[in-house]
Amino acid sequence: SKVNYHVSALLLSTLPTADTTSPPAAPFNHRIVSARPSQIRNFYTINWQEVLGGGRFGQVHKCVENSSGLTLAAKIIKARSQKEKEVVKNEIQVMNNLDHANLIQLYAAYESRNDIILVLEYVGGGELFDRIIDENYTLMELDAVVFIRQICEGLQHMHKMSVLHLDLKPENILCVSRVTNKIKIIDFGLARIYKPREKLKVNFGTPEFLAPEVINYDYVSFNTDMWSLGVITYMLLSGLCPFLGDDDNQTLNNILACQWNFEEQEFIDTSEEAKDFISRLLLVNRSWRMGACEALNHPWLSDAVLHHPSINCETGKKFTEK
Ligand SMILES: *[C@@H]1O[C@H](CO)[C@@H](O)[C@H](O)[C@H]1NC(C)=O
Ligand SMILES: *[C@@H]1O[C@H](CO)[C@@H](O)[C@H](O)[C@H]1NC(C)=O
Ligand SMILES: *[C@@H]1O[C@H](CO)[C@@H](O)[C@H](O)[C@H]1NC(C)=O
Ligand SMILES: *[C@@H]1O[C@H](CO)[C@@H](O)[C@H](O)[C@H]1NC(C)=O
């Protein structure tokens, strides 16, 4: 029953796997955005035929800004009540704090009676999720390292800016193109500024990525995102979901019992470093999990092949800067 995202290893990856440089930045400088009460179609041409993605919020369409010719993405979020609008404005507020190449950038926002539209950096390579299930890509362990490093770097920046993502899953990680391993984290719809001892009630759909403290309606913190990173790493290396049960109830019970293992044959060739990395994230007690900086320093992400210097997690300085 764990096998829901099966990866068949038929073709060799032709991706330039060890290229660990940052993805291209957004084609505009970081902006502080607030929702403007004007009609988006006075400024942009939205391609209603081209749906880039969707979710509980609504749909994302490709669009072009008339004045600049810039290709962007319009995320149309249904929000009628004042309360619904406040939730979207929180998303805008959170994104205003985040200026990093691994985090999707916000360009503008438009508010009308029934919705708020976020105009975002356009990212065209599809979901990481599709790579996991696409039989035409064989994800090598080094591919996973490259993906996970970038997610970690995005998380490190978010956490430095006191932002929790709280909805990290493969669907919310976009590839920059079909031919590179560059990624950007998207969807800050559940993200929030960290407040110590804030409890969080999440209205969740798929439970596979939820941390135990979220299910338990307990305090959430930066390491709540690190649990999700552990789940994503497990999936990238195996195509399997670590906690998936026969139904949602069983999945939730597996998470609360922290019941997972490397027994599936998909892990036969997985390195000990990779297993150790996951084992230091999928821990019930969030204070025992690695933080983003520690994860970047873990041997799996900073080994000799990749030549990543380790970072002093207190000062942020690289240890090679002697
Ligand atoms: C924007 O450009 C499109 C395509 O060129 C055009 O059809 C549309 O009328 C323009 N909209 C505005 C408000 O200028
Ligand atoms: C894999 O490649 C084949 C041949 O190029 C293509 O027909 C098929 O649609 C691809 N599969 C996916 C999931 O994209
Ligand atoms: C869910 O799991 C709990 C604990 O194992 C069990 O007591 C409960 O009956 C289950 N509920 C459903 C709807 O299966
Ligand atoms: C989690 O670990 C911390 C540090 O070791 C400890 O103080 C705390 O009691 C633990 N929490 C639980 C619920 O076990």
mmCIF file of N, CA and C and ligand atoms in Angstrom, residues 218 284-288, ligand 4:
data_model
loop_
_atom_site.group_PDB
_atom_site.id
_atom_site.type_symbol
_atom_site.label_atom_id
_atom_site.label_comp_id
_atom_site.label_asym_id
_atom_site.label_seq_id
_atom_site.Cartn_x
_atom_site.Cartn_y
_atom_site.Cartn_z
ATOM 1 N N ASP A 218 -0.643 20.790 17.965
ATOM 2 C CA ASP A 218 0.356 21.206 18.941
ATOM 3 C C ASP A 218 1.143 22.384 18.344
ATOM 4 N N VAL A 284 9.634 12.265 15.785
ATOM 5 C CA VAL A 284 8.402 12.825 16.342
ATOM 6 C C VAL A 284 8.679 14.113 17.118
ATOM 7 N N ASN A 285 9.713 14.082 17.929
ATOM 8 C CA ASN A 285 10.036 15.270 18.720
ATOM 9 C C ASN A 285 10.758 16.285 17.835
ATOM 10 N N ARG A 286 10.070 17.401 17.557
ATOM 11 C CA ARG A 286 10.611 18.361 16.592
ATOM 12 C C ARG A 286 11.914 19.001 17.050
ATOM 13 N N SER A 287 12.178 19.001 18.359
ATOM 14 C CA SER A 287 13.433 19.636 18.791
ATOM 15 C C SER A 287 14.637 18.734 18.501
ATOM 16 N N TRP A 288 14.412 17.472 18.120
ATOM 17 C CA TRP A 288 15.531 16.604 17.762
ATOM 18 C C TRP A 288 15.839 16.649 16.264
HETATM 19 C C1 LIG B 4 11.535 16.737 23.097
HETATM 20 O O1 LIG B 4 12.906 16.874 23.335
HETATM 21 C C2 LIG B 4 13.247 17.921 24.237
HETATM 22 C C3 LIG B 4 14.762 18.061 24.255
HETATM 23 O O2 LIG B 4 15.389 16.818 24.424
HETATM 24 C C4 LIG B 4 12.647 17.620 25.606
HETATM 25 O O3 LIG B 4 12.935 18.675 26.502
HETATM 26 C C5 LIG B 4 11.146 17.479 25.440
HETATM 27 O O4 LIG B 4 10.573 17.081 26.673
HETATM 28 C C6 LIG B 4 10.789 16.442 24.380
HETATM 29 N N1 LIG B 4 9.376 16.463 24.156
HETATM 30 C C7 LIG B 4 8.639 15.372 24.189
HETATM 31 C C8 LIG B 4 7.181 15.563 23.929
HETATM 32 O O5 LIG B 4 9.107 14.269 24.380
#
